[in-house]
Amino acid sequence: MLRNQPVDLRTEFASNPIGIDEPMPDLRWRVDADRRGARQTAFRVLVASTPDRLSPGEADRWDTGKRASARPAVTYDGPALESGCEYYWAVRVWDESDEPSAWSDPARWETGLLDPDDWAASWIRRPEEGAFERGRFTYLRRDFSLEGEIERARAYVSASHQYELSVNGRVVDCDGSFSYPDYQYYETVDLTDDLATGENAIGALCNWNGAGQGRPAAEPGFVCQLEVTFADGTERTVVTDGSWRVREAEWRADAPLRNDEIAEPVERIDGRRAPLGWAEPGFDAVAWDPAAVVGTHPTEPWERLVAQRSEVVRSPIEPVSMDRLEDGTYVVDFGRVYAGLPEVRFADGTDGHRVELRAGYLLEDDGTVSATEGTQWTDMRYEYVQPDGEGRFRPFNYLGVRYLQVDDPGEELEPEQVRLLATRNAVPDERAAAFESDDGTVDAVFDLARHSALYGCQGQFVDTPTREKGQFLMDGFNVSRTTTWAFGERALSRQAIAEFLRSHYRYWAGEGRLNAVYPNSDGKRDIPDFTVSFPEWVWRYYRTTGDRATLECAYPVITAIAAYVERHVDSDTGLITNLSGGEGGPYEEGIVDWPPEMRYGYDRDWPVRTTVNVLCASALARAADIAAALDRPDHERAHYRDAQRALETAIDEHLRRGDRYVDGCDARDASESASQHANALPLAFDLVPDAHADAVAERVAEQGMSMGPMMVPWLLEALETADRPDAIVDLVTNAEDDGWANILERGGTFIWETWHCRDPSLPDDHRRNRSESHAMGATVLVYILRTLLGVRPDGVAGEHVEIRPPEAGLESASGRVPTERGTVELSWTRGGERAGTRTDDASETFRLEATIPWNASATVALPTGDRDAVATVDGDPIRDDGDGGNSEKPAALPDGVSAVRDGERLEIDVESGTYRFALE
């Protein structure tokens, strides 16, 4: 690779994306440079309609010219983009010596259908009399012929609610749109390699389930527009219309619902009715019905189609074991809980033989799959009626699955006949972040959190892949901050933020609130704590990504949330009182934590709740921060900052009682309860006066785990703020008390909705039947990387990093954290006596190696422990032994080191590059 040559070119956070509809896309890059101080001082971007025009003076779409900037990103600002077109771009940068790089290799993006008039396809469906049947499965197909050499082919596809697209007998895409039909998602699918000159077939298996958690009712419908470009420049368009043929699929329509939340039917599949070869050319569909045409897009109820920027993928998981019980029942173990579709291939079926199957999380004592435990009372059964000979059982809707039970299959099954198609959102790199330490339990918890976060993404940030597949705001916030750290994920986080912004305009404009779940079937529904947490989510997402466009889009809603908070300030106390929201239910005026047993006795019987007030102060603080980041007028920034400080002062005056915070108060009295929630949140948001911080931190640490997986990130952040890594290690590794280690101790492979819960008053069926697949508790991964590894990105989009290894808790750790400017790598270890120390006064050595990515800087804070340690970089001293904290820096600092400061730790400012530090 040439010096400084830009790599990893991304458009809208994706590599060479197709089908985007952003009129001014965001373009990003980085450079892999290992020399110290490597950074960007300027860039030049070219955009052209063809790759051969990507040169200065030839670029026909856009040329930025040389722009002085350290930011490795730019927003396209050239001529308006056209539908269905490819755009190529390249970038060069100038380094710290003002030396230009070579041009990057070309990257590209491709637009989708940008204007409603670009759509010629009609929405179609199966003919229907009367009301639509829930759990509707439909095949749709048509044959067509292509003459000529195919150069490019794109299908623009959408369905309400889900589809599998097949071309010439092969499934090429699976996705869905759970949004409202006036903002329906569509997918762009590259079919260039799937079509052939001559006869072709295209079709879809679609599923509509009516209203449920995570989806509005909408109506059943499918739309597809296939556009083919030939080598000679001619084009052909194939669209959904009345020429398509449709028929009911083999799923029975009279099945019971799995539960009343996701409201999906138990899948009962008659394999005899499966139309074998239905998506292959020449299939005889004469007996199928002509499609019912709803209307050419846009048509009621589908008013708008929006490009989908996230992608759902499937990967096969083979059985870890397969046991045959005495009665012939097979029990298959896939090793851990995944979201997915179990599949069984029968080699010698008997016509009409009924096979019952059941998925689950746990086994009963007799070895069968439990029908109840860990599933939240979800009916996890399936039913398959065999055809004669070969047959394949595979459901359409994913569930959380570890075990699969197959009753009376009618033949001996081999492991290769069974698999699980694990389903999740695509991420840039599922191993982008890594962690390993001297404590195996911490490592196992990290892996548990990573797995849970990965499979908590199913086109939305889902509550759980089993009972509630809806996107809850607080769950989304928690999973988003995990996936952005763990995988470098951006697309789903941006989509989720945009959807909750839309919930404000759909339901809460003028009230300053957001939906608690969106999209959803039950309309206007909020939880006040969730609304006031949203500004924090937006701000953290921006700090991670530098996505200014999302920040600008969110700002009007952030200001509405701030106004909602201010309307509830009590004139006597200055506190947020009776915060409206969640009316008439268990969320009213503040949820605190969820499920209820995860409140650990929090005293909610007060008009002022401490947790609500701290989150409201955060909302005002983030409104001020966002106003500043967007260069809003001074009076706006000052207004929100003044409101924030006034509320924080009132919290300190009324809710702090010496070294503890009480759960709530009114104008005359206060609660006697000082829960962990009430004390952890002020500590996490740095509201505790310095004189009381240590005592509050000790109170929080002594309470162990007394917060649920939904709110536990604030407990972890509180302990990080208090510099208590030892307490975090205790929290993470305590297998006897509630927490992640206890989940592992009990055989859990996915984080649960609740800890096992030590509350003996809770009914046993609740303790054992909460969801065992909830990703919201995966935030522990973030704090393992931040606090126990010691990597804390600072600034915006990875421009600065604080390296702060813990002073206690672990003896060694290594890992990596992805940022927008590259990967931060860190390893450190402590141990061994320093040379020259007395045995009774031995001090440990400390060694650290850090790689700071190109175009970033870092502050490395070494845990000196005492003033006698000699600090070195690559073996060269950076301060004299026993200098007593002299703030004067040495006459010559090593390359890449710009400053050394003594304080509670030795702080060393460094530029990009790899450094080896030691304290001896």
PDB file of C-alpha atoms in Angstrom, residues 368-545:
ATOM      1  CA  THR A 368     -37.457 -33.073  26.806  1.00  0.00           C
ATOM      2  CA  VAL A 369     -37.588 -29.433  25.787  1.00  0.00           C
ATOM      3  CA  SER A 370     -39.405 -27.291  28.343  1.00  0.00           C
ATOM      4  CA  ALA A 371     -42.603 -25.800  27.014  1.00  0.00           C
ATOM      5  CA  THR A 372     -42.650 -22.978  29.557  1.00  0.00           C
ATOM      6  CA  GLU A 373     -39.370 -22.085  31.248  1.00  0.00           C
ATOM      7  CA  GLY A 374     -37.497 -19.075  29.932  1.00  0.00           C
ATOM      8  CA  THR A 375     -39.980 -18.388  27.147  1.00  0.00           C
ATOM      9  CA  GLN A 376     -42.284 -15.832  28.801  1.00  0.00           C
ATOM     10  CA  TRP A 377     -45.226 -18.154  28.286  1.00  0.00           C
ATOM     11  CA  THR A 378     -44.719 -18.202  24.526  1.00  0.00           C
ATOM     12  CA  ASP A 379     -46.068 -21.183  22.603  1.00  0.00           C
ATOM     13  CA  MET A 380     -42.909 -22.458  20.908  1.00  0.00           C
ATOM     14  CA  ARG A 381     -44.519 -25.388  19.079  1.00  0.00           C
ATOM     15  CA  TYR A 382     -44.458 -26.209  15.380  1.00  0.00           C
ATOM     16  CA  GLU A 383     -46.290 -28.801  13.342  1.00  0.00           C
ATOM     17  CA  TYR A 384     -45.294 -30.360  10.033  1.00  0.00           C
ATOM     18  CA  VAL A 385     -47.318 -32.732   7.865  1.00  0.00           C
ATOM     19  CA  GLN A 386     -44.999 -34.841   5.734  1.00  0.00           C
ATOM     20  CA  PRO A 387     -45.320 -35.466   2.033  1.00  0.00           C
ATOM     21  CA  ASP A 388     -44.353 -38.882   0.740  1.00  0.00           C
ATOM     22  CA  GLY A 389     -40.560 -39.212   0.467  1.00  0.00           C
ATOM     23  CA  GLU A 390     -38.315 -36.177   0.878  1.00  0.00           C
ATOM     24  CA  GLY A 391     -39.580 -33.090   2.674  1.00  0.00           C
ATOM     25  CA  ARG A 392     -38.250 -30.069   4.447  1.00  0.00           C
ATOM     26  CA  PHE A 393     -39.620 -28.386   7.555  1.00  0.00           C
ATOM     27  CA  ARG A 394     -38.600 -24.774   7.979  1.00  0.00           C
ATOM     28  CA  PRO A 395     -40.744 -22.069   9.619  1.00  0.00           C
ATOM     29  CA  PHE A 396     -40.890 -18.515   8.339  1.00  0.00           C
ATOM     30  CA  ASN A 397     -40.720 -16.452  11.555  1.00  0.00           C
ATOM     31  CA  TYR A 398     -37.651 -16.517  13.780  1.00  0.00           C
ATOM     32  CA  LEU A 399     -37.757 -17.301  17.483  1.00  0.00           C
ATOM     33  CA  GLY A 400     -35.132 -17.525  20.190  1.00  0.00           C
ATOM     34  CA  VAL A 401     -33.944 -21.122  19.994  1.00  0.00           C
ATOM     35  CA  ARG A 402     -31.385 -23.275  21.742  1.00  0.00           C
ATOM     36  CA  TYR A 403     -33.096 -26.666  21.759  1.00  0.00           C
ATOM     37  CA  LEU A 404     -35.348 -28.291  19.183  1.00  0.00           C
ATOM     38  CA  GLN A 405     -37.497 -31.301  19.982  1.00  0.00           C
ATOM     39  CA  VAL A 406     -38.760 -33.483  17.127  1.00  0.00           C
ATOM     40  CA  ASP A 407     -41.490 -35.940  18.129  1.00  0.00           C
ATOM     41  CA  ASP A 408     -42.024 -39.115  16.116  1.00  0.00           C
ATOM     42  CA  PRO A 409     -40.214 -38.102  12.909  1.00  0.00           C
ATOM     43  CA  GLY A 410     -41.085 -41.445  11.283  1.00  0.00           C
ATOM     44  CA  GLU A 411     -37.453 -42.201  10.491  1.00  0.00           C
ATOM     45  CA  GLU A 412     -34.017 -42.180  12.073  1.00  0.00           C
ATOM     46  CA  LEU A 413     -32.564 -38.675  11.904  1.00  0.00           C
ATOM     47  CA  GLU A 414     -28.893 -37.889  11.491  1.00  0.00           C
ATOM     48  CA  PRO A 415     -27.335 -34.619  12.726  1.00  0.00           C
ATOM     49  CA  GLU A 416     -26.714 -33.449   9.169  1.00  0.00           C
ATOM     50  CA  GLN A 417     -30.491 -33.429   8.595  1.00  0.00           C
ATOM     51  CA  VAL A 418     -30.997 -30.719  11.215  1.00  0.00           C
ATOM     52  CA  ARG A 419     -29.697 -27.168  11.451  1.00  0.00           C
ATOM     53  CA  LEU A 420     -30.648 -23.703  12.630  1.00  0.00           C
ATOM     54  CA  LEU A 421     -30.627 -20.705  10.299  1.00  0.00           C
ATOM     55  CA  ALA A 422     -29.484 -18.010  12.725  1.00  0.00           C
ATOM     56  CA  THR A 423     -30.873 -14.620  11.757  1.00  0.00           C
ATOM     57  CA  ARG A 424     -29.586 -11.163  12.654  1.00  0.00           C
ATOM     58  CA  ASN A 425     -28.642  -7.827  11.192  1.00  0.00           C
ATOM     59  CA  ALA A 426     -25.461  -7.593   9.176  1.00  0.00           C
ATOM     60  CA  VAL A 427     -22.685  -5.691  10.958  1.00  0.00           C
ATOM     61  CA  PRO A 428     -19.340  -4.449   9.626  1.00  0.00           C
ATOM     62  CA  ASP A 429     -17.373  -6.907  11.774  1.00  0.00           C
ATOM     63  CA  GLU A 430     -18.841  -9.112  14.489  1.00  0.00           C
ATOM     64  CA  ARG A 431     -15.349  -9.419  16.012  1.00  0.00           C
ATOM     65  CA  ALA A 432     -14.403  -5.753  15.704  1.00  0.00           C
ATOM     66  CA  ALA A 433     -14.039  -5.396  19.467  1.00  0.00           C
ATOM     67  CA  ALA A 434     -12.104  -7.936  21.499  1.00  0.00           C
ATOM     68  CA  PHE A 435     -11.184  -8.512  25.131  1.00  0.00           C
ATOM     69  CA  GLU A 436      -9.100 -11.022  27.054  1.00  0.00           C
ATOM     70  CA  SER A 437      -7.870 -10.847  30.628  1.00  0.00           C
ATOM     71  CA  ASP A 438      -6.478 -12.915  33.481  1.00  0.00           C
ATOM     72  CA  ASP A 439     -10.044 -13.434  34.747  1.00  0.00           C
ATOM     73  CA  GLY A 440     -11.917 -16.073  32.770  1.00  0.00           C
ATOM     74  CA  THR A 441     -15.314 -15.012  34.112  1.00  0.00           C
ATOM     75  CA  VAL A 442     -14.901 -11.446  32.849  1.00  0.00           C
ATOM     76  CA  ASP A 443     -13.919 -12.872  29.455  1.00  0.00           C
ATOM     77  CA  ALA A 444     -16.976 -15.145  29.429  1.00  0.00           C
ATOM     78  CA  VAL A 445     -19.290 -12.259  30.328  1.00  0.00           C
ATOM     79  CA  PHE A 446     -17.807 -10.213  27.472  1.00  0.00           C
ATOM     80  CA  ASP A 447     -18.589 -13.047  25.052  1.00  0.00           C
ATOM     81  CA  LEU A 448     -22.089 -13.455  26.505  1.00  0.00           C
ATOM     82  CA  ALA A 449     -22.786  -9.755  25.980  1.00  0.00           C
ATOM     83  CA  ARG A 450     -21.405  -9.743  22.433  1.00  0.00           C
ATOM     84  CA  HIS A 451     -23.535 -12.731  21.433  1.00  0.00           C
ATOM     85  CA  SER A 452     -26.654 -11.224  23.015  1.00  0.00           C
ATOM     86  CA  ALA A 453     -26.187  -7.870  21.286  1.00  0.00           C
ATOM     87  CA  LEU A 454     -25.587  -9.510  17.913  1.00  0.00           C
ATOM     88  CA  TYR A 455     -28.832 -11.477  18.007  1.00  0.00           C
ATOM     89  CA  GLY A 456     -30.859  -8.666  19.556  1.00  0.00           C
ATOM     90  CA  CYS A 457     -30.840  -6.984  16.126  1.00  0.00           C
ATOM     91  CA  GLN A 458     -33.573  -8.246  13.810  1.00  0.00           C
ATOM     92  CA  GLY A 459     -34.370  -5.386  11.445  1.00  0.00           C
ATOM     93  CA  GLN A 460     -34.984  -3.450  14.669  1.00  0.00           C
ATOM     94  CA  PHE A 461     -33.431  -3.484  18.110  1.00  0.00           C
ATOM     95  CA  VAL A 462     -35.854  -6.074  19.436  1.00  0.00           C
ATOM     96  CA  ASP A 463     -36.919  -6.474  23.032  1.00  0.00           C
ATOM     97  CA  THR A 464     -36.518 -10.237  22.683  1.00  0.00           C
ATOM     98  CA  PRO A 465     -36.663 -12.611  19.712  1.00  0.00           C
ATOM     99  CA  THR A 466     -39.272 -14.685  21.533  1.00  0.00           C
ATOM    100  CA  ARG A 467     -42.163 -12.872  23.186  1.00  0.00           C
ATOM    101  CA  GLU A 468     -41.870  -9.215  22.212  1.00  0.00           C
ATOM    102  CA  LYS A 469     -40.160  -8.494  18.926  1.00  0.00           C
ATOM    103  CA  GLY A 470     -40.841  -4.803  19.330  1.00  0.00           C
ATOM    104  CA  GLN A 471     -38.339  -1.965  19.469  1.00  0.00           C
ATOM    105  CA  PHE A 472     -38.479  -0.401  22.927  1.00  0.00           C
ATOM    106  CA  LEU A 473     -36.704   2.917  23.264  1.00  0.00           C
ATOM    107  CA  MET A 474     -34.613   2.094  26.332  1.00  0.00           C
ATOM    108  CA  ASP A 475     -33.763  -1.365  25.028  1.00  0.00           C
ATOM    109  CA  GLY A 476     -32.773   0.235  21.739  1.00  0.00           C
ATOM    110  CA  PHE A 477     -30.524   2.742  23.499  1.00  0.00           C
ATOM    111  CA  ASN A 478     -28.794  -0.022  25.440  1.00  0.00           C
ATOM    112  CA  VAL A 479     -28.297  -2.344  22.479  1.00  0.00           C
ATOM    113  CA  SER A 480     -27.196   0.530  20.243  1.00  0.00           C
ATOM    114  CA  ARG A 481     -24.421   1.629  22.550  1.00  0.00           C
ATOM    115  CA  THR A 482     -23.253  -1.986  22.655  1.00  0.00           C
ATOM    116  CA  THR A 483     -23.368  -2.666  18.910  1.00  0.00           C
ATOM    117  CA  THR A 484     -21.598   0.575  18.008  1.00  0.00           C
ATOM    118  CA  TRP A 485     -18.744  -0.436  20.322  1.00  0.00           C
ATOM    119  CA  ALA A 486     -18.705  -4.171  19.650  1.00  0.00           C
ATOM    120  CA  PHE A 487     -19.201  -4.274  15.884  1.00  0.00           C
ATOM    121  CA  GLY A 488     -18.702  -0.739  14.568  1.00  0.00           C
ATOM    122  CA  GLU A 489     -22.433  -0.814  13.742  1.00  0.00           C
ATOM    123  CA  ARG A 490     -24.022   2.437  12.534  1.00  0.00           C
ATOM    124  CA  ALA A 491     -26.952   1.769  10.187  1.00  0.00           C
ATOM    125  CA  LEU A 492     -29.391   0.183  12.629  1.00  0.00           C
ATOM    126  CA  SER A 493     -28.644   2.765  15.331  1.00  0.00           C
ATOM    127  CA  ARG A 494     -29.327   5.605  12.931  1.00  0.00           C
ATOM    128  CA  GLN A 495     -32.517   3.915  11.728  1.00  0.00           C
ATOM    129  CA  ALA A 496     -33.762   3.403  15.293  1.00  0.00           C
ATOM    130  CA  ILE A 497     -33.100   7.023  16.264  1.00  0.00           C
ATOM    131  CA  ALA A 498     -34.914   8.196  13.137  1.00  0.00           C
ATOM    132  CA  GLU A 499     -37.895   5.975  13.923  1.00  0.00           C
ATOM    133  CA  PHE A 500     -38.267   7.299  17.452  1.00  0.00           C
ATOM    134  CA  LEU A 501     -38.030  10.820  16.077  1.00  0.00           C
ATOM    135  CA  ARG A 502     -40.928   9.937  13.780  1.00  0.00           C
ATOM    136  CA  SER A 503     -42.878   8.631  16.762  1.00  0.00           C
ATOM    137  CA  HIS A 504     -42.771  12.158  18.171  1.00  0.00           C
ATOM    138  CA  TYR A 505     -44.262  13.679  15.043  1.00  0.00           C
ATOM    139  CA  ARG A 506     -46.830  10.902  14.604  1.00  0.00           C
ATOM    140  CA  TYR A 507     -48.169  10.900  18.150  1.00  0.00           C
ATOM    141  CA  TRP A 508     -46.635  13.522  20.422  1.00  0.00           C
ATOM    142  CA  ALA A 509     -46.051  16.753  18.509  1.00  0.00           C
ATOM    143  CA  GLY A 510     -46.802  19.553  20.951  1.00  0.00           C
ATOM    144  CA  GLU A 511     -46.349  17.322  23.998  1.00  0.00           C
ATOM    145  CA  GLY A 512     -42.615  16.717  23.741  1.00  0.00           C
ATOM    146  CA  ARG A 513     -42.779  12.979  24.223  1.00  0.00           C
ATOM    147  CA  LEU A 514     -41.754   9.858  22.291  1.00  0.00           C
ATOM    148  CA  ASN A 515     -43.323   6.457  21.989  1.00  0.00           C
ATOM    149  CA  ALA A 516     -41.965   3.787  24.301  1.00  0.00           C
ATOM    150  CA  VAL A 517     -42.220   1.272  21.438  1.00  0.00           C
ATOM    151  CA  TYR A 518     -42.054   2.175  17.768  1.00  0.00           C
ATOM    152  CA  PRO A 519     -43.297   1.026  15.377  1.00  0.00           C
ATOM    153  CA  ASN A 520     -46.133  -0.696  17.181  1.00  0.00           C
ATOM    154  CA  SER A 521     -49.736  -1.781  17.058  1.00  0.00           C
ATOM    155  CA  ASP A 522     -51.043   0.083  20.089  1.00  0.00           C
ATOM    156  CA  GLY A 523     -50.438   3.614  18.863  1.00  0.00           C
ATOM    157  CA  LYS A 524     -49.744   6.380  21.330  1.00  0.00           C
ATOM    158  CA  ARG A 525     -47.858   4.858  24.246  1.00  0.00           C
ATOM    159  CA  ASP A 526     -45.018   6.415  26.219  1.00  0.00           C
ATOM    160  CA  ILE A 527     -42.839   5.870  29.275  1.00  0.00           C
ATOM    161  CA  PRO A 528     -41.522   9.148  30.701  1.00  0.00           C
ATOM    162  CA  ASP A 529     -38.076   7.823  31.695  1.00  0.00           C
ATOM    163  CA  PHE A 530     -37.613   6.597  28.117  1.00  0.00           C
ATOM    164  CA  THR A 531     -38.492   9.969  26.603  1.00  0.00           C
ATOM    165  CA  VAL A 532     -36.034  11.884  28.789  1.00  0.00           C
ATOM    166  CA  SER A 533     -33.276   9.313  28.105  1.00  0.00           C
ATOM    167  CA  PHE A 534     -33.503   9.853  24.354  1.00  0.00           C
ATOM    168  CA  PRO A 535     -31.301  13.005  24.204  1.00  0.00           C
ATOM    169  CA  GLU A 536     -28.523  11.030  25.890  1.00  0.00           C
ATOM    170  CA  TRP A 537     -28.805   8.325  23.217  1.00  0.00           C
ATOM    171  CA  VAL A 538     -28.645  10.878  20.404  1.00  0.00           C
ATOM    172  CA  TRP A 539     -25.635  12.621  21.948  1.00  0.00           C
ATOM    173  CA  ARG A 540     -23.674   9.418  22.524  1.00  0.00           C
ATOM    174  CA  TYR A 541     -24.437   8.199  19.026  1.00  0.00           C
ATOM    175  CA  TYR A 542     -23.155  11.508  17.627  1.00  0.00           C
ATOM    176  CA  ARG A 543     -19.994  11.412  19.721  1.00  0.00           C
ATOM    177  CA  THR A 544     -19.300   7.891  18.465  1.00  0.00           C
ATOM    178  CA  THR A 545     -20.078   8.496  14.792  1.00  0.00           C
TER     179      THR A 545
END
